[in-house]
Amino acid sequence: MGQDHVGILLNSSMYRGIPQRKTGQESISNYEKAARTNGFIPCFLRLGDIDTRKNYSIAYIRKGHDYARVSMPTPKVIHNRALYPELSAQRKIHSLAAQGTIIFNRNNRYGKDVIHRLLQENPSLSHCLPATVEAAPSSLSCMMAQYDDLILKPVRGSVGQGIMRLQRDCLGWGLTYPSKTKKAWITDRIDQAKLPAWLHRQIFDTPYLVQERIPLAEYDSSPLDLRVSVQRGALGAWGVTGMFLKVAPKNSFISNIAKGASVYPTQLLAKCFPSKLAADALCRVEALSLSIARYLSSRLPLLADLGMDIGLTQSGKPYFIECNGRDQRYGFRKAGLSEIWQDTYNKPMAFARYLYDNGILISSLI
Ligand SMILES: Nc1ncnc2c1ncn2[C@@H]1O[C@H](COP(=O)(O)OP(=O)(O)O)[C@@H](O)[C@H]1O
Ligand SMILES: [Mg+2]
């Protein structure tokens, strides 16, 4: 312990900010603390600086107050915090793993369709999923015949981008979408038999999902959902590190922080539900999130860190909305939950310690 190295794999833009401590919402000092607690020296890497042939890497390591780029053997265990859409990057990660480097959270962004399909196959989880189909003219008509309120969302979207709502009222269907400035929502009446050409292009030419809109519980007339951090820690066990509430801004139906949602500790739920129901609902959210993480990790390689969006109906029934492989942990800090924020860094480092000490034998089993 003490001198072992753990790798933290970052995208180039974040990596470049390390010397000036300009790493956006990712806290390098939280990694330092978490790594130290688990007997590691953290090495911040980017994929381009890993030489898979020589098993050597160039990484930022802290030297006193500064960070220096150091050439070193590639760390045995690497926590992936980068997103790699390119196939060549995914191939490189694959070959790193094939050579014996244990890289967890290898894939940080699975399509929403892939995750939904996996969960749908599990009968004990499928009842907590909103009805969902891949967008096509026939499937959209089918969903419009069955539901009065639908969400249209890109398969590979994040931070609320590209999300729209289709809702039926006594006058017919209305489509709500962001204005060009993205500061406001526009609602247009639409004719089901003749969708606007731009909408047709957007949702049928790129992969989109059509999903039943869950009537989410509200705070102050705004819908809310929960962000649940589910991670593996010491001994590799999954656990819920923490949760907070995200309340959509006024007149919006999406509760992404990047789209102006407010965040709160879960105690606020007592203002949305009778207090017994609030406590029960939180227990159900926690149990559902854990079951989902355990199940997904039996189907996908080396998952360790998930940020789930879980919605609640007014009767306290939890619904899975989505899960993020690279959770934006700063929501905990914004909600005033600094200790949990630090804990979201501690858990993956404790998991890294477990992998480091137990080696490739363990990693091939989980
Ligand atoms: N099926 C749904 N029912 C109700 N609200 C939803 C549904 N799907 C998405 N939302 C709202 O939109 C937000 C963003 O959707 P999400 O699926 O998490 O996509 P993103 O990856 O863009 O965050 C959610 O946090 C929630 O507020
Ligand atoms: Mg989300």
Tab-separated table of C-alpha atoms and ligand atoms in Angstrom:
chain	number	residue	atom	x	y	z
A	1	MET	CA	0.000	0.000	0.000
A	2	GLY	CA	1.046	3.615	-0.416
A	3	GLN	CA	3.046	3.494	-3.610
A	4	ASP	CA	0.612	1.591	-5.828
A	5	HIS	CA	-0.573	3.481	-8.867
A	6	VAL	CA	-4.170	3.704	-10.051
A	7	GLY	CA	-5.059	5.181	-13.448
A	8	ILE	CA	-7.889	7.653	-14.023
A	9	LEU	CA	-8.650	7.805	-17.732
A	10	LEU	CA	-9.941	11.198	-18.899
A	11	ASN	CA	-10.906	12.729	-22.226
A	12	SER	CA	-8.253	15.047	-23.700
A	13	SER	CA	-10.080	18.316	-22.974
A	14	MET	CA	-10.321	17.549	-19.258
A	15	TYR	CA	-6.821	16.117	-19.166
A	16	ARG	CA	-5.353	19.314	-20.611
A	17	GLY	CA	-6.914	21.326	-17.778
A	18	ILE	CA	-5.117	19.396	-15.009
A	19	PRO	CA	-2.084	21.730	-14.536
A	20	GLN	CA	-4.418	24.756	-14.137
A	21	ARG	CA	-6.936	22.686	-12.096
A	22	LYS	CA	-9.487	23.458	-14.821
A	23	THR	CA	-11.224	20.123	-15.099
A	24	GLY	CA	-14.828	21.327	-15.275
A	25	GLN	CA	-17.137	19.411	-12.991
A	26	GLU	CA	-14.643	16.608	-12.305
A	27	SER	CA	-12.742	17.150	-9.057
A	28	ILE	CA	-9.088	16.145	-9.260
A	29	SER	CA	-8.608	16.849	-5.545
A	30	ASN	CA	-11.470	14.467	-4.685
A	31	TYR	CA	-9.597	11.789	-6.640
A	32	GLU	CA	-6.395	12.609	-4.757
A	33	LYS	CA	-8.146	12.172	-1.404
A	34	ALA	CA	-10.017	9.039	-2.434
A	35	ALA	CA	-6.920	7.417	-3.910
A	36	ARG	CA	-4.809	8.228	-0.847
A	37	THR	CA	-7.445	6.724	1.470
A	38	ASN	CA	-7.153	3.505	-0.507
A	39	GLY	CA	-3.365	3.465	-0.581
A	40	PHE	CA	-2.979	4.682	-4.179
A	41	ILE	CA	-1.182	7.412	-6.052
A	42	PRO	CA	-3.591	8.577	-8.778
A	43	CYS	CA	-2.208	8.931	-12.322
A	44	PHE	CA	-4.333	10.902	-14.763
A	45	LEU	CA	-4.114	9.537	-18.276
A	46	ARG	CA	-5.563	9.949	-21.719
A	47	LEU	CA	-5.866	7.126	-24.175
A	48	GLY	CA	-3.478	8.692	-26.707
A	49	ASP	CA	-0.643	8.588	-24.139
A	50	ILE	CA	-0.914	4.870	-23.487
A	51	ASP	CA	1.512	2.753	-25.483
A	52	THR	CA	-0.055	-0.692	-25.551
A	53	ARG	CA	2.967	-2.306	-27.236
A	54	LYS	CA	5.493	-1.175	-24.619
A	55	ASN	CA	2.968	-1.175	-21.751
A	56	TYR	CA	4.139	2.335	-20.917
A	57	SER	CA	2.127	5.515	-20.460
A	58	ILE	CA	2.627	9.212	-19.911
A	59	ALA	CA	0.469	10.420	-17.039
A	60	TYR	CA	-0.011	13.479	-14.867
A	61	ILE	CA	1.123	12.810	-11.310
A	62	ARG	CA	1.132	15.325	-8.507
A	63	LYS	CA	4.586	16.576	-7.509
A	64	GLY	CA	4.236	18.940	-4.552
A	65	HIS	CA	1.716	21.584	-5.597
A	66	ASP	CA	2.034	20.943	-9.309
A	67	TYR	CA	1.306	18.163	-11.727
A	68	ALA	CA	4.088	16.741	-13.893
A	69	ARG	CA	3.842	14.523	-16.946
A	70	VAL	CA	5.683	11.353	-16.076
A	71	SER	CA	6.539	8.305	-18.171
A	72	MET	CA	5.619	5.140	-16.273
A	73	PRO	CA	4.483	1.533	-16.676
A	74	THR	CA	0.762	1.571	-17.479
A	75	PRO	CA	-1.144	1.229	-14.172
A	76	LYS	CA	-2.504	-2.246	-13.499
A	77	VAL	CA	-5.991	-0.894	-12.699
A	78	ILE	CA	-7.651	2.012	-14.542
A	79	HIS	CA	-10.942	3.773	-13.769
A	80	ASN	CA	-12.413	4.963	-17.056
A	81	ARG	CA	-14.034	8.406	-16.838
A	82	ALA	CA	-13.840	9.193	-20.549
A	83	LEU	CA	-16.345	8.828	-23.373
A	84	TYR	CA	-15.070	7.348	-26.619
A	85	PRO	CA	-17.501	7.340	-29.508
A	86	GLU	CA	-14.748	6.371	-31.991
A	87	LEU	CA	-14.352	2.706	-32.827
A	88	SER	CA	-10.545	2.969	-32.877
A	89	ALA	CA	-10.545	4.119	-29.228
A	90	GLN	CA	-12.822	1.267	-28.221
A	91	ARG	CA	-10.475	-1.163	-29.973
A	92	LYS	CA	-7.506	0.252	-28.076
A	93	ILE	CA	-9.328	-0.144	-24.748
A	94	HIS	CA	-10.140	-3.695	-25.726
A	95	SER	CA	-6.522	-4.501	-26.483
A	96	LEU	CA	-5.395	-2.909	-23.201
A	97	ALA	CA	-7.809	-5.190	-21.364
A	98	ALA	CA	-6.690	-8.185	-23.411
A	99	GLN	CA	-3.117	-7.527	-22.258
A	100	GLY	CA	-4.150	-7.730	-18.627
A	101	THR	CA	-4.834	-4.111	-17.637
A	102	ILE	CA	-8.015	-4.058	-15.583
A	103	ILE	CA	-10.073	-1.181	-16.890
A	104	PHE	CA	-13.419	-0.714	-15.211
A	105	ASN	CA	-16.386	1.147	-16.590
A	106	ARG	CA	-14.802	0.218	-19.890
A	107	ASN	CA	-17.819	1.490	-21.817
A	108	ASN	CA	-19.302	4.608	-20.263
A	109	ARG	CA	-22.115	5.188	-22.706
A	110	TYR	CA	-24.501	2.442	-23.730
A	111	GLY	CA	-27.440	3.455	-25.931
A	112	LYS	CA	-30.736	3.973	-24.103
A	113	ASP	CA	-32.212	1.327	-26.418
A	114	VAL	CA	-29.565	-1.239	-25.395
A	115	ILE	CA	-30.159	-0.700	-21.671
A	116	HIS	CA	-33.925	-0.758	-22.092
A	117	ARG	CA	-33.779	-4.010	-24.066
A	118	LEU	CA	-31.627	-5.673	-21.402
A	119	LEU	CA	-33.901	-4.573	-18.555
A	120	GLN	CA	-37.003	-5.571	-20.484
A	121	GLU	CA	-35.691	-9.144	-20.528
A	122	ASN	CA	-35.838	-9.316	-16.732
A	123	PRO	CA	-39.442	-9.912	-15.555
A	124	SER	CA	-38.707	-8.637	-12.049
A	125	LEU	CA	-37.598	-5.257	-13.458
A	126	SER	CA	-39.698	-4.788	-16.595
A	127	HIS	CA	-42.740	-3.515	-14.655
A	128	CYS	CA	-40.651	-0.496	-13.554
A	129	LEU	CA	-39.903	0.587	-17.137
A	130	PRO	CA	-41.985	3.106	-19.079
A	131	ALA	CA	-43.394	1.492	-22.252
A	132	THR	CA	-40.766	2.196	-24.927
A	133	VAL	CA	-40.366	1.555	-28.655
A	134	GLU	CA	-37.787	2.525	-31.246
A	135	ALA	CA	-39.173	5.444	-33.233
A	136	ALA	CA	-40.650	4.581	-36.639
A	137	PRO	CA	-43.847	5.858	-38.293
A	138	SER	CA	-45.780	2.697	-37.388
A	139	SER	CA	-44.499	2.425	-33.792
A	140	LEU	CA	-45.233	6.115	-33.164
A	141	SER	CA	-48.848	5.660	-34.373
A	142	CYS	CA	-49.164	2.647	-32.144
A	143	MET	CA	-47.905	4.559	-29.068
A	144	MET	CA	-50.206	7.516	-29.899
A	145	ALA	CA	-53.137	5.101	-29.938
A	146	GLN	CA	-52.232	3.768	-26.490
A	147	TYR	CA	-50.994	6.813	-24.516
A	148	ASP	CA	-51.950	10.471	-24.184
A	149	ASP	CA	-48.530	11.632	-23.077
A	150	LEU	CA	-45.257	10.614	-24.740
A	151	ILE	CA	-41.577	11.492	-24.522
A	152	LEU	CA	-39.400	11.443	-27.662
A	153	LYS	CA	-35.729	11.047	-26.827
A	154	PRO	CA	-32.541	10.373	-28.787
A	155	VAL	CA	-31.012	6.949	-28.169
A	156	ARG	CA	-27.604	8.501	-27.630
A	157	GLY	CA	-28.693	11.784	-26.054
A	158	SER	CA	-27.592	13.242	-22.756
A	159	VAL	CA	-28.207	16.335	-20.587
A	160	GLY	CA	-31.733	16.637	-21.954
A	161	GLN	CA	-30.657	17.305	-25.530
A	162	GLY	CA	-33.171	16.545	-28.275
A	163	ILE	CA	-35.976	15.575	-25.864
A	164	MET	CA	-39.541	16.471	-26.865
A	165	ARG	CA	-43.021	15.780	-25.560
A	166	LEU	CA	-46.167	14.755	-27.439
A	167	GLN	CA	-49.330	15.287	-25.449
A	168	ARG	CA	-53.004	14.896	-26.266
A	169	ASP	CA	-55.645	17.180	-24.808
A	170	CYS	CA	-59.233	17.937	-25.777
A	171	LEU	CA	-58.033	19.833	-28.894
A	172	GLY	CA	-55.780	17.040	-30.162
A	173	TRP	CA	-52.007	16.482	-30.092
A	174	GLY	CA	-49.458	19.121	-29.088
A	175	LEU	CA	-45.722	18.794	-29.684
A	176	THR	CA	-43.451	20.567	-27.172
A	177	TYR	CA	-39.871	21.203	-28.277
A	178	PRO	CA	-37.107	23.680	-27.373
A	179	SER	CA	-36.983	27.026	-29.187
A	180	LYS	CA	-33.854	27.787	-31.229
A	181	THR	CA	-32.437	29.801	-28.332
A	182	LYS	CA	-33.231	26.753	-26.102
A	183	LYS	CA	-34.379	29.128	-23.360
A	184	ALA	CA	-38.068	28.395	-23.832
A	185	TRP	CA	-40.347	25.594	-24.945
A	186	ILE	CA	-42.665	25.910	-27.932
A	187	THR	CA	-45.866	23.904	-28.232
A	188	ASP	CA	-47.360	23.411	-31.712
A	189	ARG	CA	-50.547	21.625	-32.601
A	190	ILE	CA	-49.797	18.706	-34.866
A	191	ASP	CA	-51.793	16.552	-37.202
A	192	GLN	CA	-51.129	12.916	-36.378
A	193	ALA	CA	-51.538	11.927	-40.025
A	194	LYS	CA	-49.080	14.575	-41.246
A	195	LEU	CA	-46.124	15.173	-38.946
A	196	PRO	CA	-43.996	18.273	-39.693
A	197	ALA	CA	-41.148	17.381	-42.086
A	198	TRP	CA	-38.440	18.458	-39.592
A	199	LEU	CA	-39.883	16.220	-36.885
A	200	HIS	CA	-40.105	13.329	-39.322
A	201	ARG	CA	-36.419	13.836	-40.191
A	202	GLN	CA	-35.312	14.256	-36.595
A	203	ILE	CA	-36.949	11.238	-35.034
A	204	PHE	CA	-36.952	8.784	-37.920
A	205	ASP	CA	-33.586	9.566	-39.554
A	206	THR	CA	-31.576	9.417	-36.316
A	207	PRO	CA	-32.143	6.761	-33.646
A	208	TYR	CA	-34.915	7.910	-31.292
A	209	LEU	CA	-37.095	6.273	-28.678
A	210	VAL	CA	-40.796	6.905	-28.152
A	211	GLN	CA	-41.610	6.447	-24.502
A	212	GLU	CA	-44.691	6.606	-22.305
A	213	ARG	CA	-44.404	9.722	-20.147
A	214	ILE	CA	-44.593	8.770	-16.493
A	215	PRO	CA	-46.790	11.238	-14.566
A	216	LEU	CA	-43.954	12.297	-12.262
A	217	ALA	CA	-44.502	13.508	-8.719
A	218	GLU	CA	-44.136	17.288	-8.493
A	219	TYR	CA	-42.698	19.907	-6.196
A	220	ASP	CA	-44.247	23.352	-6.512
A	221	SER	CA	-46.002	22.179	-9.713
A	222	SER	CA	-42.735	21.089	-11.381
A	223	PRO	CA	-41.968	17.429	-12.115
A	224	LEU	CA	-39.049	15.805	-10.349
A	225	ASP	CA	-36.941	12.698	-10.477
A	226	LEU	CA	-34.032	11.322	-8.458
A	227	ARG	CA	-30.380	10.882	-9.324
A	228	VAL	CA	-29.162	7.741	-7.641
A	229	SER	CA	-25.447	6.995	-7.536
A	230	VAL	CA	-24.996	3.216	-7.515
A	231	GLN	CA	-21.398	2.071	-7.280
A	232	ARG	CA	-19.179	-0.825	-6.405
A	233	GLY	CA	-16.808	-0.349	-3.544
A	234	ALA	CA	-14.628	-2.499	-1.301
A	235	LEU	CA	-15.035	-6.251	-1.962
A	236	GLY	CA	-16.722	-5.392	-5.246
A	237	ALA	CA	-20.199	-5.139	-3.740
A	238	TRP	CA	-22.783	-2.798	-5.287
A	239	GLY	CA	-24.309	-0.181	-3.017
A	240	VAL	CA	-26.230	3.085	-3.232
A	241	THR	CA	-23.744	5.854	-2.460
A	242	GLY	CA	-26.397	8.571	-2.343
A	243	MET	CA	-29.391	10.210	-3.993
A	244	PHE	CA	-30.696	13.712	-4.588
A	245	LEU	CA	-33.771	15.235	-6.149
A	246	LYS	CA	-33.825	17.126	-9.455
A	247	VAL	CA	-36.772	19.432	-9.914
A	248	ALA	CA	-37.506	20.691	-13.445
A	249	PRO	CA	-37.502	24.469	-13.942
A	250	LYS	CA	-40.889	26.193	-14.233
A	251	ASN	CA	-42.806	25.220	-17.380
A	252	SER	CA	-40.412	22.440	-18.253
A	253	PHE	CA	-40.894	18.666	-18.186
A	254	ILE	CA	-37.206	17.698	-18.040
A	255	SER	CA	-35.187	17.725	-14.851
A	256	ASN	CA	-31.594	17.853	-16.143
A	257	ILE	CA	-29.268	20.072	-14.121
A	258	ALA	CA	-27.764	21.314	-17.393
A	259	LYS	CA	-31.271	22.482	-18.384
A	260	GLY	CA	-31.849	24.497	-15.252
A	261	ALA	CA	-33.200	21.897	-12.809
A	262	SER	CA	-32.819	22.666	-9.097
A	263	VAL	CA	-31.320	20.024	-6.851
A	264	TYR	CA	-32.259	19.152	-3.288
A	265	PRO	CA	-31.535	16.541	-0.635
A	266	THR	CA	-34.164	13.793	-0.589
A	267	GLN	CA	-35.756	15.226	2.583
A	268	LEU	CA	-37.672	17.543	0.269
A	269	LEU	CA	-39.804	14.547	-0.738
A	270	ALA	CA	-41.650	14.955	2.561
A	271	LYS	CA	-43.136	18.118	1.008
A	272	CYS	CA	-44.380	16.188	-2.040
A	273	PHE	CA	-45.805	13.107	-0.301
A	274	PRO	CA	-47.264	12.258	3.098
A	275	SER	CA	-44.115	11.573	5.183
A	276	LYS	CA	-44.626	7.782	5.531
A	277	LEU	CA	-45.104	7.493	1.771
A	278	ALA	CA	-41.959	9.570	1.145
A	279	ALA	CA	-39.859	7.218	3.298
A	280	ASP	CA	-41.352	4.128	1.598
A	281	ALA	CA	-40.808	5.611	-1.841
A	282	LEU	CA	-37.131	6.280	-1.093
A	283	CYS	CA	-36.672	2.672	0.054
A	284	ARG	CA	-38.277	1.457	-3.170
A	285	VAL	CA	-36.061	3.742	-5.272
A	286	GLU	CA	-32.988	2.421	-3.508
A	287	ALA	CA	-34.026	-1.229	-3.900
A	288	LEU	CA	-34.898	-0.783	-7.581
A	289	SER	CA	-31.619	1.010	-8.354
A	290	LEU	CA	-29.592	-1.715	-6.685
A	291	SER	CA	-31.441	-4.501	-8.495
A	292	ILE	CA	-30.926	-2.741	-11.824
A	293	ALA	CA	-27.203	-2.232	-11.195
A	294	ARG	CA	-26.686	-5.845	-10.145
A	295	TYR	CA	-28.590	-7.133	-13.141
A	296	LEU	CA	-26.866	-4.856	-15.679
A	297	SER	CA	-23.525	-5.823	-14.244
A	298	SER	CA	-24.352	-9.477	-14.894
A	299	ARG	CA	-24.895	-8.592	-18.565
A	300	LEU	CA	-22.234	-5.948	-19.276
A	301	PRO	CA	-18.483	-6.165	-18.627
A	302	LEU	CA	-16.903	-4.534	-15.574
A	303	LEU	CA	-19.566	-1.999	-14.683
A	304	ALA	CA	-18.806	-0.189	-11.459
A	305	ASP	CA	-20.371	3.230	-11.414
A	306	LEU	CA	-23.888	4.227	-12.531
A	307	GLY	CA	-25.867	7.452	-12.133
A	308	MET	CA	-29.527	6.486	-12.512
A	309	ASP	CA	-32.512	8.710	-13.144
A	310	ILE	CA	-35.462	7.241	-11.270
A	311	GLY	CA	-38.914	8.808	-11.469
A	312	LEU	CA	-41.713	8.475	-8.920
A	313	THR	CA	-45.439	8.647	-9.513
A	314	GLN	CA	-47.695	10.464	-7.072
A	315	SER	CA	-48.443	7.110	-5.431
A	316	GLY	CA	-44.726	6.501	-4.815
A	317	LYS	CA	-44.105	3.859	-7.511
A	318	PRO	CA	-40.560	4.115	-8.893
A	319	TYR	CA	-39.805	4.004	-12.627
A	320	PHE	CA	-36.431	3.633	-14.297
A	321	ILE	CA	-35.819	6.534	-16.691
A	322	GLU	CA	-32.186	6.046	-17.684
A	323	CYS	CA	-28.727	5.300	-16.386
A	324	ASN	CA	-25.492	7.157	-17.047
A	325	GLY	CA	-22.158	5.395	-17.150
A	326	ARG	CA	-20.188	8.557	-16.515
A	327	ASP	CA	-22.233	10.075	-13.735
A	328	GLN	CA	-21.872	13.825	-13.273
A	329	ARG	CA	-21.206	13.600	-9.569
A	330	TYR	CA	-21.233	17.359	-8.941
A	331	GLY	CA	-25.020	17.300	-8.409
A	332	PHE	CA	-24.304	16.120	-4.865
A	333	ARG	CA	-22.108	19.155	-4.239
A	334	LYS	CA	-24.795	21.442	-5.674
A	335	ALA	CA	-27.393	19.841	-3.408
A	336	GLY	CA	-25.168	20.636	-0.405
A	337	LEU	CA	-24.214	16.974	0.082
A	338	SER	CA	-20.430	17.417	0.071
A	339	GLU	CA	-19.616	14.262	2.000
A	340	ILE	CA	-21.603	12.105	-0.399
A	341	TRP	CA	-19.956	13.954	-3.285
A	342	GLN	CA	-16.549	12.903	-1.930
A	343	ASP	CA	-17.919	9.409	-1.348
A	344	THR	CA	-18.808	9.082	-5.048
A	345	TYR	CA	-15.029	9.319	-5.656
A	346	ASN	CA	-14.095	7.089	-2.705
A	347	LYS	CA	-16.190	4.118	-3.783
A	348	PRO	CA	-14.578	3.595	-7.220
A	349	MET	CA	-11.137	3.930	-5.633
A	350	ALA	CA	-12.089	1.295	-3.036
A	351	PHE	CA	-13.238	-0.892	-5.928
A	352	ALA	CA	-9.915	-0.246	-7.684
A	353	ARG	CA	-8.131	-1.408	-4.522
A	354	TYR	CA	-10.206	-4.606	-4.526
A	355	LEU	CA	-9.332	-5.249	-8.182
A	356	TYR	CA	-5.684	-4.368	-7.614
A	357	ASP	CA	-5.311	-6.769	-4.715
A	358	ASN	CA	-7.251	-9.601	-6.292
A	359	GLY	CA	-6.022	-9.135	-9.827
A	360	ILE	CA	-7.041	-10.483	-13.147
A	361	LEU	CA	-8.642	-13.578	-11.641
A	362	ILE	CA	-11.404	-11.495	-10.103
A	363	SER	CA	-11.796	-9.176	-13.076
A	364	SER	CA	-12.475	-12.067	-15.412
A	365	LEU	CA	-15.339	-13.175	-13.171
A	366	ILE	CA	-17.202	-9.865	-12.734
B	1	LIG	N1	-40.539	8.477	-19.623
B	1	LIG	C1	-40.428	9.629	-18.977
B	1	LIG	N2	-41.432	10.064	-18.174
B	1	LIG	C2	-41.326	11.245	-17.513
B	1	LIG	N3	-40.256	12.080	-17.612
B	1	LIG	C3	-39.229	11.696	-18.402
B	1	LIG	C4	-39.258	10.456	-19.120
B	1	LIG	N4	-38.122	10.356	-19.833
B	1	LIG	C5	-37.410	11.470	-19.560
B	1	LIG	N5	-38.067	12.286	-18.701
B	1	LIG	C6	-37.589	13.579	-18.170
B	1	LIG	O1	-36.567	14.051	-19.024
B	1	LIG	C7	-35.291	14.060	-18.327
B	1	LIG	C8	-34.188	13.657	-19.289
B	1	LIG	O2	-34.429	12.364	-19.802
B	1	LIG	P1	-33.312	11.233	-19.812
B	1	LIG	O3	-33.935	9.997	-20.332
B	1	LIG	O4	-32.675	11.189	-18.481
B	1	LIG	O5	-32.287	11.754	-20.928
B	1	LIG	P2	-30.871	12.503	-20.810
B	1	LIG	O6	-29.870	11.444	-21.095
B	1	LIG	O7	-30.911	13.551	-21.856
B	1	LIG	O8	-30.740	13.031	-19.398
B	1	LIG	C9	-35.486	13.113	-17.159
B	1	LIG	O9	-34.595	13.423	-16.091
B	1	LIG	C10	-36.948	13.382	-16.791
B	1	LIG	O10	-37.072	14.601	-16.084
B	2	MG	MG	-30.915	11.909	-17.589
